[in-house]
Structure formats: C-alpha cells, structure tokens
Amino acid sequence: MSEMEYTIGAVIKEPGSTRRNKTGRWRVFRPVLDEDKCVGCARCFMFCPDGCVRPAEDAFKIDYEYCKGCGICAKVCPVDAIEMVLEEEME
Amino acid sequence: MTELGPDVRVINGNYAAAEAVRLVDVDVIAAYPITPQTPIVEYLSEFIANGELDAEFIHVESEHSAISAVVGASATGVRVFTATASQGLALMHEVLFIASGLRLPIVMAVANRALSAPINIWCDHSDTVAQRDTCWIQLYCESNQEILDTIIQAYRIAEHEDVLLPVMVCFDGFTLSHTLEPVAIPDEERVREFVGEFEPVHCRLDPEEPMTIGPVGGPDCYMEFKKMQHEAMERAREVIGEVNREFSDAFGRSYGDGLVEEYNTEDADYIVIAMGSVCGTVKHVIDEERPDVGLVRVKAYRPFPGDRIAEIIQDREGVVTIDRTHSYGAMPPLWTDVKAHAPDVEVSSTIAGLGGRDVRPEDVLRAIKVAEEGKGTDEPVWINVNV
Amino acid sequence: MIEIRIHGRGGQGAVTAAEILAIAAKEDGKYSQAFPFFGVERRGAPVTAFARISDEFIRVRSQIYRPDHIIVLDPSLMSVVDVTEGLREDGLVVINAPEDNWNDVLERLSGYRVYAVDATEIALDELGVPIVNTAMVGAYLRASKVLSLDAVREAIRVRFSGEIAEKNVRAVERAYEEVERIE
Ligand code: SF4
Ligand code: SF4
C-alpha cells in the first residue's frame, strides 16, 4: 500500500509531508562536530543545503533526522572541526 | 458550417485561433514562434498591446520553455494558452507528459506541419500523431470556423471536473492556417458565458491552502495515477459530446457528435476515414461525383471513438483510411486504431499528403479505388508518390 | 464556383489581391477562400496566389489546377512562367500591360479572353508606388463581373485604413474604367 493519497494530478494537499519523511535514513557518512575545535564561524550553518545545521546555545548542532551526509559542512569548515564517519562505524 | 451574416469575417486559420483565445479571455500565454503557427503569436501579442485582451504574455526562448511556462501558470489556477507546430511540438514532448500527469487544463493550438529531415514547413500530421500517447485530448479541425469553435469548446472540456486533461486543437498548416475564408465570430459576452469563469479544481496558488505539486510517485503509486488519467480520458468522451451539444444550442453550429462527424454515410457503399482539412476535399468529391461514398471524419483522435467507427463501417463494400503520417515498419496509426476496434472489417490503408503534398480530388478518388479493389489491407498504398 | 489564380512578383501584392477578392465576396453574400501557393516557388514566378468564390460553402481544400480566371500583375512574367497553365479554353486573363505591349500580349495569349490595363501607371498616379494589386482587382471586376464594385470598395476599407484605403479605392475605380478587352 502506498502512503500517497490518490488525488487528481498527485497533488498533496496536506502540508508537512516533507517533515514526516525522515530523509536522514539515506545517510552513509555522518558529520560529527567536535565542539572543542569549533570556532563558531557559522560556515557549516550557511552552506548545508538541507538546513540541517542549527545554531545552538554554545555551538552548532546537526539534525541527524534529515542530514543526508553530503559532507559539505566538513569541506567548508576552516578548522576541520567536522569529521565524516561511516554510519556503520558509529556505535 | 458558417452562415454568412453581419458577424462573419474573412480570416485565416491562425487568426481564428487567436480570436478564440481573445474571446475566451485567457490569462497567461507563452509561445514561441514557428512556421506555420507564428501569426497566432503575433496576433495575440497585438491583441494584448492594443488592450483587446487582458493577459500576461510570457516571452520564452524555446517551445520547451513555452510549455513549461504554461504548466507553471496553469498550476497556479489560471487559464492558459500556447501554440506550436512540428519541431516545436517535438521539443515540448517530455513536458507534455507533465502537463497531463499534473492534470492541467491547458489548451494548445497546433498548426500541423511535417518534421525534418528533409526540411519541410508544410502540412502533415506526423507532429501531433507522434504525441498521441502523452495523454492529451486531440481534436482535429476541417475549417477555420471549426478552429475557432473548437478552441472555445476545448476550455470547457479541459476544465471539466470529470476530465482535467490538456487539449490539443490541431489544424492543418497552410491549408487552414494561411487560408482566408468566412468565419462567424460569436459574441464576446456569450462566449464568456459559455466557458464561464475558470474555477481551478485541484491546483492553485493559495497561501491559505498550501499544496505540493509534482511530488515523487514511486512503484507503489505511479500506476494508480496513470490509470486515473486513462479513466479521465474515457470520461472525456461523454464531456466532449455534451459540450458539442451545448455549443450547438448556444451558437447554432455542431461537429457530428463532437468526436466523429459522418457525411453521407447512411446508404454509402464505401467509407473513407480521415482527419483534418482533407475531409473537406473528400466531401467535395462525394458531392460532385461519388454519391455512393460516405466520410467518417475523426475529430477526436484521443480519446479515439473506435466503437462508434466500428459500428458505422459494418457491412460496406469497402472501407479506406487516409493517414497523413506513417508508423514506419508497421501499418499507419489511423488504420491501426480503426482495426483495433473493427478486427472483422476489411479496411484498406492509404498514405497521402505527407510534407504538404497536395491531396487533390483525384487523390481521394484513387484512395476510394484502393478500397474498391480491396487493396492496402496488409500494406499501405501510398497515394500520388513517385518512388 | 469560380477559381482564380494570380501571378505576380514579390512586392506587387498578389496575396493581398486574393485576400481582397475573398473579403469582397463575403460583402456580396458569397463564400470564398484565398491562399498563397503552398510549396517551393518555381523559378521566375516569385508569387502565386489563389482565390475561390462560390454561392455555396466551399469544401474543397486542394490547390487550384484548372483556374477559370487568371490575373497577371506583371507582363514580364509571361516569358518566365506559363501563366495560362491549366486555364480553361476561352478562359479569362486580366493583365497589367501598357498599351504599346498589347499586341505582344495578345500574341502570347491567343485563344483566351484577354483584358488589359496599364495598372502600373494607375498605381504610380494614385498611390505613388508601383503596387498594382488593387488596380488589377478593379480591372478584374470589370472583366469578370464576379463581384460588385461596392463590395470591393468595402473590402479595401477592411484590409487597409484611412487615406491609404481611399487611394486604393481610387486605383480600383480608375482601373475599372480604363480596362479594355483586347482582341
Ligand atoms: S553532511 Fe550535508 S546535510 Fe549533513 S549537516 Fe553536513 S552539509 Fe548538512
Ligand atoms: S564551519 Fe567548523 S568552525 Fe565554523 S561553525 Fe561549523 S563546525 Fe564550527
């Protein structure tokens, strides 16, 4: 059975379907942010194409429910505070 | 048929198309010029510049963009129009599926023209028939009056809640697009009353009611949406007939039952099946010298009125199709569609008028002869060809 | 049904002449068609246009191969194209030619009903440019009697506007007066 409602033209009328679709499942590599190294420049926050880096109290936090592991944040970090780790190597 | 009166103007087919768009009061137009459709774009730009039509004209850099722009505009819930021909229609191909898949009531005029190579700007049906599986309703016209009347009807058909499919109004390039003849121009108020205000059914741009248009539909649901499109196309038969009847009540003109027009078929020994302006020449031949022949004019090629045609062609001495295109390596498309619904009827196949080769009365007589001789039933007979 | 073929060179207005005839037909309560030649023009005959006029709705959609009437906008076309091709015996030819050329014209068009007028002179006098189409429509009207002068005046006012329309109406009227059967 499909989750999709059979509307005319496959239009989705109820908002929020993107939020329900936890795309973080697609991830192969997980960005791990070392708060000690982070200098708070906010580059990762600005460059994440999925809006998964959020400013938090004392550092930046990554939303793993939607982060797809593209690695852009790690690439742009000037102090290498973000490391891309294989999901299966995470305990 | 046009009755001569004070409402009649002598205009070409392109002007008739543009005039219909003005009468219907379309909101957004995007089109890219290509022979023989270019004058439609020019007339519409003129109407807008002169304040005779209050519409947004989006200038685009290709036909692919033209159809994309009207898909976008239509999805916001406004009435749209575009026009093209030949290579332009071919360039639109992939977006045609999107228009029908999103169930957008777009109306497009096509001035039928052959495709290159060799380069050819003249009429045949290879452009539109090649798009028959894109789930667009296709209506073919025989006269300039019919172009105007059909575009008006097309909006009613496309926007009907049982249908919600795009409509292609096809008319022969040059033979109609560049020929002047008398056309009755219906009263603007009455046309607006006939088509009504456009009320979008399923798609609109409304911050109060946000929606997602064009999502992914995987193997779990794609087939269901396609079957729904097929069912809408089936329901369109009924709606096309209904709109044709209502149009006749309002304006005094009708075209057969809206899908098929019969001419002199009742006691005819032979039946010619054809589409487009060549049907006028077939009628002329029937009137002048072959009272024993009848014509089945296929106005709606999609949805295809196969059952009705099968009924009409039963128990005749001979039946012949005239295709203005070909399916290379197979039998021609119109013949194939007819045979699918009438497998027991012997139907001869002819190909005529490719790339603007004139279809003269003697060519129609030749097609009838093919039926009389029972030829062309497993291999098409090419009419007036030198190789 | 009357079938008409018009021969001209680019800029002489052959297609417009066909259109004026079709519009005028409607003014006279007749059905009509007007269309240019569909195809690659043959060498030396830059423009060919056609018109049909009938009391009944015209169904036939093919081009015209056996015209009843021919209008020739430029006499020099006769040496490059067979202007009477397919013309019925005793068919009508209305040609633009100055009087000095009439003998030559007759020689080439023997066997047909020929009417001639110096439409170039009329066009230059009335319009100031050698666009002879409207004058030739006037000459054709007189020769063929297919349509009324009033209908053509009206058609010209539909097709052109203001002063240009009035100048063309005068060209039609003068050619209507000046055209002669030559034999
Ligand atoms: S890996 Fe990609 S998606 Fe995930 S936080 Fe970094 S930039 Fe965003
Ligand atoms: S880019 Fe690196 S240093 Fe800058 S905020 Fe992000 S993690 Fe911290």
XYZ file of C-alpha atoms and ligand atoms in Angstrom:
677
model
C 0.000 0.000 0.000
C 1.162 3.479 -0.853
C 1.317 6.314 1.647
C 0.304 8.613 -1.195
C -3.305 9.691 -1.398
C -4.749 9.173 -4.890
C -5.610 12.798 -5.610
C -6.120 14.283 -9.082
C -2.679 15.020 -10.520
C -0.961 13.539 -7.414
C -1.312 16.888 -5.665
C -0.519 16.713 -1.938
C -2.957 18.932 -0.109
C -1.864 18.323 3.474
C 1.261 20.322 4.297
C 4.191 18.841 6.254
C 4.824 15.688 4.227
C 8.498 16.644 3.880
C 8.850 16.842 7.664
C 7.353 13.369 8.063
C 9.774 11.899 5.543
C 12.882 11.370 7.706
C 15.485 11.583 4.946
C 18.351 11.102 7.430
C 17.910 7.389 6.722
C 19.612 7.866 3.355
C 22.918 8.844 5.021
C 26.098 6.784 4.541
C 28.547 9.144 6.311
C 27.659 11.040 9.457
C 29.153 14.506 10.098
C 30.493 14.577 13.647
C 31.161 18.069 15.004
C 33.905 18.483 17.573
C 32.696 21.338 19.766
C 36.181 21.863 21.201
C 37.663 22.579 17.782
C 34.734 24.656 16.539
C 35.407 28.425 16.403
C 31.732 29.287 15.718
C 32.281 30.800 12.262
C 28.842 29.504 11.082
C 30.089 28.371 7.662
C 28.567 24.899 8.051
C 25.284 26.533 9.026
C 25.259 28.667 5.881
C 26.408 26.029 3.423
C 24.329 22.989 4.476
C 21.949 22.523 1.501
C 19.362 20.859 3.703
C 19.232 23.320 6.561
C 20.386 20.619 8.984
C 22.944 22.673 10.900
C 21.298 24.748 13.619
C 22.840 27.317 15.933
C 22.591 26.052 19.497
C 23.481 27.558 22.900
C 27.299 27.204 22.777
C 27.996 25.626 19.371
C 26.339 24.395 16.219
C 24.230 21.197 16.249
C 23.471 18.851 13.354
C 19.951 17.487 12.900
C 20.567 13.809 12.067
C 16.898 13.110 11.281
C 17.318 14.988 7.996
C 21.102 15.302 7.400
C 21.929 13.290 4.258
C 25.653 13.102 4.881
C 26.759 15.042 1.836
C 29.878 16.306 3.602
C 29.650 19.928 2.507
C 29.807 21.139 6.103
C 33.049 19.202 6.675
C 34.524 20.587 3.462
C 33.833 24.232 4.312
C 34.873 24.102 7.982
C 38.111 26.209 8.231
C 39.388 24.317 11.297
C 38.392 20.747 10.340
C 36.020 20.560 13.290
C 33.660 18.241 11.366
C 34.668 14.658 10.592
C 32.710 12.387 8.251
C 32.374 8.959 9.849
C 30.863 5.846 8.229
C 27.448 5.210 9.793
C 28.258 1.543 10.434
C 31.364 2.587 12.396
C 29.231 4.623 14.794
C 28.220 2.556 17.757
C -20.959 25.368 -41.373
C -20.647 29.128 -41.440
C -23.810 31.072 -42.277
C -22.986 34.385 -43.960
C -24.169 37.273 -41.827
C -23.002 40.524 -40.292
C -20.964 38.590 -37.698
C -18.836 36.984 -40.418
C -15.253 37.989 -41.122
C -12.980 36.567 -43.804
C -9.933 35.396 -41.831
C -7.214 32.772 -41.887
C -6.971 29.796 -39.522
C -4.273 31.347 -37.359
C -6.418 34.425 -36.830
C -9.398 32.217 -35.987
C -7.282 30.549 -33.284
C -6.087 33.854 -31.835
C -9.613 35.274 -31.935
C -10.928 32.290 -29.967
C -8.266 32.846 -27.308
C -9.309 36.503 -27.061
C -12.996 35.593 -26.789
C -12.313 33.040 -24.044
C -10.310 35.662 -22.105
C -7.206 33.613 -21.367
C -4.985 34.859 -18.513
C -1.486 33.669 -19.404
C 0.035 32.929 -22.818
C 3.528 31.641 -23.513
C 4.502 30.645 -27.014
C 7.498 30.572 -29.307
C 7.087 31.351 -32.994
C 7.411 28.564 -35.570
C 6.032 28.364 -39.110
C 3.094 27.974 -39.809
C 1.873 28.929 -36.328
C 3.855 32.192 -35.938
C 0.955 34.531 -36.840
C -1.041 33.229 -33.839
C 1.701 34.517 -31.537
C 1.819 37.811 -33.448
C -1.964 38.335 -33.390
C -2.128 37.594 -29.653
C 0.737 39.996 -28.904
C -1.137 42.620 -30.900
C -4.389 41.993 -29.012
C -2.556 42.413 -25.713
C -0.685 45.534 -26.885
C -3.967 47.098 -28.098
C -5.728 46.306 -24.844
C -8.177 43.936 -26.564
C -7.004 41.039 -24.421
C -6.021 41.350 -20.778
C -3.444 38.583 -20.498
C 0.148 38.093 -19.469
C 2.346 37.176 -22.446
C 5.498 35.388 -21.324
C 8.345 35.670 -23.834
C 10.352 32.481 -23.859
C 13.421 31.201 -25.675
C 12.061 27.855 -26.904
C 8.963 25.690 -27.139
C 10.257 23.644 -24.215
C 10.122 26.816 -22.136
C 6.768 27.828 -23.596
C 5.036 24.665 -22.463
C 6.930 24.722 -19.149
C 5.747 28.282 -18.519
C 2.108 27.424 -19.198
C 2.398 24.324 -16.976
C 3.637 26.575 -14.152
C 0.993 29.223 -14.803
C -1.806 26.668 -15.060
C -0.737 25.117 -11.753
C -1.377 28.461 -10.053
C -5.007 28.207 -11.166
C -5.341 30.476 -14.209
C -6.491 29.888 -17.775
C -3.561 29.429 -20.174
C -2.826 29.017 -23.867
C 0.088 28.080 -26.067
C 0.577 27.201 -29.714
C 3.211 25.428 -31.746
C 3.928 23.113 -34.698
C 6.291 20.424 -35.923
C 9.800 20.583 -34.373
C 8.404 22.870 -31.696
C 5.891 20.257 -30.596
C 8.603 17.606 -30.683
C 10.747 19.794 -28.418
C 7.809 20.020 -25.975
C 7.473 16.233 -25.853
C 8.711 15.471 -22.326
C 6.740 18.326 -20.787
C 3.519 17.154 -22.470
C 3.523 14.173 -20.086
C 3.974 16.515 -17.127
C 1.025 18.670 -18.218
C -1.308 15.665 -18.422
C 0.166 13.920 -15.367
C -0.494 17.037 -13.290
C -3.978 17.071 -14.879
C -3.665 20.695 -16.005
C -6.439 22.030 -18.291
C -4.050 23.603 -20.807
C -5.271 24.347 -24.330
C -2.703 24.308 -27.137
C -3.232 25.035 -30.828
C -1.068 23.098 -33.268
C -0.801 24.176 -36.907
C 0.105 20.734 -38.234
C 3.439 20.539 -40.040
C 5.814 17.789 -41.111
C 9.091 17.100 -39.302
C 12.585 17.308 -40.762
C 14.527 15.725 -42.470
C 14.344 16.734 -45.225
C 13.474 20.236 -44.020
C 9.803 20.840 -44.701
C 7.449 23.505 -43.388
C 4.242 22.140 -44.934
C 1.355 20.155 -43.615
C 1.045 16.607 -42.439
C 0.008 15.013 -39.153
C 3.321 13.495 -38.101
C 3.833 16.122 -35.379
C 0.594 15.633 -33.430
C 0.034 11.929 -34.087
C 3.519 11.283 -32.672
C 2.219 12.813 -29.407
C -0.875 10.631 -29.169
C 0.374 8.701 -26.104
C 1.070 11.767 -23.970
C -2.491 11.736 -22.588
C -3.574 14.943 -24.290
C -7.022 15.111 -25.823
C -6.536 15.701 -29.576
C -9.209 17.394 -31.688
C -8.696 17.873 -35.455
C -10.412 20.649 -37.441
C -11.650 20.823 -41.008
C -12.319 24.566 -41.399
C -11.332 27.904 -39.896
C -14.765 28.156 -38.287
C -14.124 24.840 -36.614
C -10.756 26.062 -35.269
C -12.446 28.977 -33.539
C -15.356 26.896 -32.265
C -13.124 24.030 -31.110
C -10.752 26.215 -29.101
C -13.730 27.693 -27.258
C -15.073 24.182 -26.578
C -11.600 22.928 -25.610
C -11.571 25.085 -22.475
C -14.914 23.649 -21.364
C -13.670 20.111 -21.983
C -10.239 20.559 -20.369
C -11.588 22.325 -17.285
C -14.478 19.905 -16.700
C -14.036 18.273 -13.289
C -14.565 14.813 -14.790
C -11.751 15.421 -17.267
C -8.984 17.823 -16.157
C -6.711 16.984 -19.057
C -4.898 19.203 -21.552
C -6.326 19.578 -25.063
C -4.502 19.944 -28.377
C -6.549 21.636 -31.104
C -4.957 20.528 -34.368
C -5.427 22.190 -37.743
C -3.584 21.796 -40.999
C -0.701 24.181 -41.539
C -1.134 26.478 -44.566
C -4.222 24.639 -45.841
C -6.105 26.212 -42.930
C -3.563 28.359 -41.083
C -2.812 30.536 -44.128
C -6.131 30.314 -45.993
C -8.730 33.044 -45.624
C -12.380 32.053 -45.538
C -15.560 33.308 -43.897
C -15.811 32.695 -40.158
C -18.690 33.752 -37.923
C -17.291 35.469 -34.830
C -19.557 34.768 -31.871
C -20.491 37.491 -29.441
C -17.856 38.002 -26.740
C -20.314 38.105 -23.863
C -21.969 34.881 -24.984
C -18.621 33.110 -25.313
C -17.632 34.200 -21.800
C -20.973 32.956 -20.540
C -20.450 29.657 -22.366
C -16.963 28.992 -20.986
C -17.681 30.544 -17.590
C -15.170 31.835 -15.033
C -12.270 29.441 -14.572
C -12.579 27.703 -11.198
C -9.472 25.603 -10.565
C -10.422 22.206 -9.163
C -7.259 20.621 -7.795
C -4.361 23.007 -8.278
C -3.985 26.623 -7.275
C -1.536 29.041 -5.729
C -3.109 29.993 -2.410
C -1.104 30.763 0.739
C -4.163 29.826 2.802
C -4.180 26.384 1.261
C -0.606 25.292 0.603
C -0.034 22.213 -1.525
C 2.723 20.181 -3.122
C 2.506 19.879 -6.915
C 4.664 17.363 -8.762
C 5.920 15.051 -5.987
C 7.698 11.720 -6.445
C 5.324 8.818 -7.172
C 7.165 5.528 -6.839
C 6.309 1.998 -7.956
C 3.835 1.906 -5.048
C 1.522 4.533 -6.593
C 2.620 5.629 -10.104
C 0.412 3.081 -11.871
C -2.657 4.211 -9.974
C -2.172 7.795 -11.156
C -1.751 6.572 -14.752
C -4.940 4.504 -14.551
C -6.753 7.567 -13.223
C -5.548 9.506 -16.291
C -6.911 6.767 -18.536
C -10.263 6.908 -16.769
C -10.374 10.699 -17.153
C -9.681 10.260 -20.884
C -12.567 7.769 -21.075
C -14.906 10.185 -19.272
C -13.819 12.896 -21.727
C -15.845 11.146 -24.472
C -19.063 11.976 -22.660
C -17.953 15.524 -21.896
C -16.841 16.240 -25.485
C -20.290 15.164 -26.710
C -22.047 17.232 -24.072
C -20.012 20.368 -24.835
C -20.636 19.907 -28.585
C -24.405 19.755 -27.934
C -24.369 22.776 -25.646
C -22.282 24.705 -28.155
C -24.811 23.868 -30.839
C -27.648 25.152 -28.633
C -25.783 28.359 -27.889
C -24.214 29.144 -31.281
C -26.070 27.009 -33.832
C -23.062 25.019 -35.046
C -22.005 21.466 -34.213
C -19.486 18.949 -35.483
C -21.013 15.480 -35.650
C -21.282 14.113 -32.138
C -18.163 16.033 -31.138
C -15.890 13.028 -31.675
C -16.906 11.719 -35.103
C -18.598 13.517 -37.969
C -20.440 11.427 -40.545
C -21.077 12.698 -44.071
C -23.343 10.826 -46.449
C -22.673 7.554 -44.605
C -26.251 6.318 -44.331
C -26.535 4.426 -47.630
C -22.927 4.635 -48.711
C -21.286 1.540 -50.209
C -17.805 2.846 -49.482
C -16.491 4.684 -46.447
C -13.454 6.954 -46.282
C -11.991 7.550 -42.809
C -9.761 10.619 -42.443
C -8.801 13.557 -40.221
C -8.324 17.286 -40.806
C -8.840 19.514 -43.817
C -8.560 16.704 -46.364
C -12.068 15.757 -45.231
C -13.366 18.886 -46.994
C -11.949 17.602 -50.271
C -13.480 14.161 -49.595
C -16.907 15.810 -49.092
C -16.390 17.759 -52.320
C -15.670 14.507 -54.184
C -18.776 12.888 -52.652
C -20.939 15.872 -53.682
C -19.512 16.143 -57.194
C -19.092 12.570 -58.338
C -19.349 9.819 -55.736
C -22.766 9.790 -54.027
C -22.073 6.127 -53.173
C -19.239 7.136 -50.809
C -19.532 8.319 -47.216
C -16.995 10.007 -44.957
C -16.171 9.302 -41.330
C -14.241 12.295 -40.091
C -12.287 11.542 -36.937
C -12.459 14.800 -34.997
C -11.290 13.339 -31.693
C -8.211 11.209 -32.269
C -7.727 10.888 -28.491
C -9.975 9.738 -26.917
C -10.427 7.555 -30.007
C -14.084 6.902 -30.898
C -13.287 3.363 -32.056
C -16.562 1.687 -31.101
C -18.605 4.298 -32.943
C -16.417 3.987 -36.051
C -16.642 0.169 -35.910
C -20.444 0.447 -35.896
C -20.527 2.823 -38.877
C -18.215 0.781 -41.101
C -20.023 -2.568 -40.708
C -21.452 -4.183 -43.867
C -19.958 -1.904 -46.519
C -18.472 -2.791 -49.888
C -15.207 -1.185 -48.873
C -13.580 0.990 -46.215
C -10.384 3.022 -46.570
C -8.344 5.155 -44.194
C -6.276 8.134 -45.344
C -3.334 8.669 -42.979
C -1.368 11.919 -43.240
C 1.522 10.323 -41.370
C 3.054 6.905 -41.007
C 4.293 4.487 -38.373
C 7.372 3.237 -40.194
C 7.736 -0.517 -40.103
C 4.087 -1.029 -39.171
C 0.646 -0.099 -40.516
C -0.282 3.631 -40.316
C -1.709 4.890 -36.997
C -5.303 5.728 -38.005
C -5.699 2.358 -39.760
C -4.286 0.558 -36.725
C -6.677 2.322 -34.357
C -9.674 1.563 -36.568
C -8.703 -2.107 -36.955
C -8.249 -2.493 -33.201
C -11.972 -1.778 -32.835
C -13.173 -3.494 -36.013
C -10.969 -6.576 -36.448
C -13.567 -8.325 -38.642
C -13.978 -5.471 -41.104
C -11.688 -5.381 -44.137
C -10.100 -1.925 -44.055
C -7.745 -0.605 -46.743
C -4.943 1.738 -45.794
C -3.613 4.691 -47.765
C -0.997 7.325 -47.006
C -1.380 10.750 -48.620
C -0.358 14.368 -48.224
C 2.952 13.983 -46.398
C 5.052 17.147 -46.156
C 2.383 19.270 -47.822
C 1.917 17.091 -50.920
C -1.442 18.398 -52.089
C -4.335 15.967 -51.690
C -6.386 16.653 -54.811
C -9.843 15.333 -55.642
C -8.219 12.742 -57.927
C -6.112 11.527 -54.988
C -9.271 10.984 -52.947
C -10.752 9.073 -55.911
C -7.590 6.975 -56.001
C -7.999 6.156 -52.273
C -11.600 5.083 -52.921
C -10.341 2.887 -55.766
C -7.945 1.183 -53.359
C -10.985 0.207 -51.275
C -12.926 -0.892 -54.366
C -10.072 -3.175 -55.347
C -9.677 -4.482 -51.789
C -6.000 -3.485 -51.767
C -3.999 -1.966 -48.938
C -5.253 -4.309 -46.234
C -1.841 -5.541 -45.124
C 0.427 -2.897 -46.613
C -0.462 0.795 -47.012
C -0.922 2.190 -50.535
C 0.958 5.467 -50.992
C -1.109 7.961 -52.989
C 0.476 10.262 -55.617
C 4.054 9.252 -54.927
C 6.912 8.812 -57.405
C 9.045 6.081 -55.831
C -17.613 28.143 -58.210
C -15.026 30.424 -59.796
C -11.350 29.589 -59.331
C -8.828 32.394 -59.766
C -5.033 32.316 -59.980
C -2.944 35.461 -59.550
C 0.647 35.779 -60.779
C 2.922 38.500 -59.507
C 6.389 39.352 -58.399
C 7.410 39.968 -54.812
C 6.079 43.308 -53.585
C 3.273 43.613 -56.131
C 0.729 42.279 -53.666
C -0.565 39.096 -55.315
C -1.541 37.530 -51.991
C -3.283 40.717 -50.850
C -5.198 40.834 -54.145
C -6.509 37.317 -53.475
C -7.446 38.346 -49.935
C -9.318 41.432 -51.154
C -11.327 39.269 -53.567
C -12.200 36.828 -50.754
C -13.249 39.597 -48.384
C -15.274 41.312 -51.131
C -17.057 38.042 -51.913
C -18.446 37.978 -48.396
C -19.679 41.571 -48.856
C -21.613 40.306 -51.880
C -23.077 37.419 -49.885
C -20.782 34.783 -51.405
C -18.421 32.219 -49.915
C -14.709 32.409 -50.653
C -11.192 31.192 -49.989
C -7.873 32.956 -50.549
C -4.476 31.354 -50.114
C -0.880 31.644 -51.271
C 0.892 28.900 -53.212
C 1.961 26.229 -50.712
C 5.376 24.998 -51.634
C 8.695 25.989 -53.056
C 8.037 28.674 -55.656
C 9.187 27.819 -59.140
C 11.978 29.867 -60.636
C 10.891 33.155 -62.163
C 7.437 33.123 -60.604
C 8.111 34.571 -57.212
C 4.493 34.767 -56.060
C 1.337 32.884 -56.951
C -1.906 33.313 -55.050
C -5.328 31.777 -55.409
C -8.957 32.595 -54.678
C -12.218 30.705 -54.927
C -15.640 32.367 -54.989
C -18.920 30.481 -54.791
C -22.571 30.821 -53.819
C -22.195 27.748 -51.589
C -19.839 26.964 -48.737
C -16.548 25.806 -50.293
C -15.467 22.383 -49.061
C -12.619 21.550 -51.422
C -9.179 22.190 -49.871
C -6.734 21.341 -52.625
C -4.834 23.940 -54.605
C -6.180 25.204 -57.930
C -5.052 23.387 -61.088
C -7.801 24.313 -63.578
C -8.466 28.018 -62.955
C -11.344 29.867 -64.630
C -9.645 33.245 -64.404
C -6.049 34.448 -64.338
C -4.771 37.800 -63.145
C -1.225 38.758 -64.187
C 0.289 41.637 -62.244
C 3.436 41.883 -64.366
C 3.546 41.202 -68.139
C 7.242 40.265 -67.998
C 6.225 37.128 -66.068
C 4.901 35.676 -69.326
C 8.409 34.983 -70.572
C 9.418 33.021 -67.443
C 6.271 31.164 -66.448
C 3.334 29.609 -68.251
C 0.673 31.932 -66.861
C -2.142 30.136 -68.656
C -1.190 26.663 -67.381
C -4.382 24.702 -66.767
C -6.585 27.631 -67.844
C -9.868 26.507 -69.332
C -10.383 27.110 -73.031
C -11.773 30.580 -73.588
C -10.697 31.335 -70.005
C -10.244 34.906 -68.838
C -6.855 36.587 -68.476
C -6.632 40.068 -66.999
C -3.178 41.506 -67.414
C -1.265 44.613 -66.416
C 0.353 45.972 -69.561
C 0.882 49.397 -71.153
C -0.907 49.889 -74.460
C 2.339 49.584 -76.529
C 2.594 45.989 -75.337
C -0.936 44.891 -76.111
C -0.094 43.320 -79.464
C 2.664 41.282 -77.927
C 0.365 40.260 -75.060
C -2.343 39.167 -77.480
C 0.093 37.105 -79.465
C 1.160 35.196 -76.378
C -2.379 34.771 -75.079
C -4.195 33.902 -78.261
C -7.318 31.813 -77.773
C -8.169 33.356 -74.408
C -10.397 36.265 -73.455
C -7.850 38.955 -72.640
C -8.368 42.231 -70.809
C -5.526 44.697 -70.289
C -4.920 47.887 -68.375
C -1.849 49.951 -67.542
C -2.096 49.294 -63.813
C 1.470 50.442 -63.147
C 0.613 53.931 -64.361
C -2.576 53.969 -62.267
C -0.726 52.768 -59.173
C 2.009 55.375 -59.628
C -0.603 58.140 -60.125
C -2.892 57.167 -57.262
C -0.573 55.555 -54.704
C 2.810 56.915 -55.698
C 4.263 53.362 -55.669
C 4.102 50.613 -58.300
C 1.958 48.286 -56.153
C -0.561 47.240 -58.740
C -2.713 44.712 -56.875
C -5.711 46.910 -56.102
C -5.823 48.421 -59.586
C -5.737 44.906 -61.034
C -8.606 43.861 -58.772
C -10.589 46.781 -60.254
C -9.756 45.678 -63.787
C -10.628 42.081 -62.937
C -14.037 43.106 -61.582
C -14.961 44.816 -64.816
C -13.755 41.881 -66.917
C -15.245 39.064 -64.828
C -18.368 40.644 -63.320
C -17.959 38.145 -60.473
C -18.237 40.750 -57.723
C -19.628 44.255 -57.317
C -17.537 47.403 -57.167
C -19.169 48.311 -53.861
C -18.119 45.021 -52.308
C -14.515 45.628 -53.328
C -14.579 49.198 -52.005
C -15.763 47.772 -48.695
C -13.120 45.010 -48.743
C -10.371 47.563 -49.299
C -11.605 49.549 -46.313
C -11.488 46.335 -44.256
C -7.977 45.461 -45.437
C -6.453 48.987 -45.342
C -7.348 52.018 -43.331
C -7.639 55.799 -43.648
C -6.048 57.602 -46.545
C -4.313 54.504 -47.895
C -7.678 52.795 -48.230
C -9.159 55.753 -50.117
C -6.178 55.933 -52.502
C -6.561 52.232 -53.242
C -10.292 52.656 -53.807
C -9.452 55.294 -56.418
C -6.971 52.890 -58.050
C -9.694 50.238 -58.218
C -12.183 52.687 -59.723
C -9.765 54.009 -62.347
C -8.694 50.551 -63.489
C -12.353 49.532 -63.586
C -12.943 52.418 -66.009
C -9.771 52.065 -68.054
C -9.522 48.310 -68.601
C -10.199 47.149 -72.159
C -10.903 43.886 -73.877
C -8.137 43.415 -76.412
C -8.558 41.228 -79.460
S 26.545 16.395 5.903
Fe 25.463 17.663 4.433
S 23.379 17.513 5.078
Fe 24.535 16.786 6.802
S 24.830 18.598 8.003
Fe 26.625 18.437 6.731
S 26.102 19.747 4.964
Fe 24.188 19.313 6.060
S 32.298 25.542 9.995
Fe 33.514 24.483 11.560
S 34.252 26.119 12.828
Fe 32.646 27.013 11.628
S 30.829 26.797 12.874
Fe 30.875 24.989 11.624
S 31.985 23.471 12.794
Fe 32.365 25.420 13.756
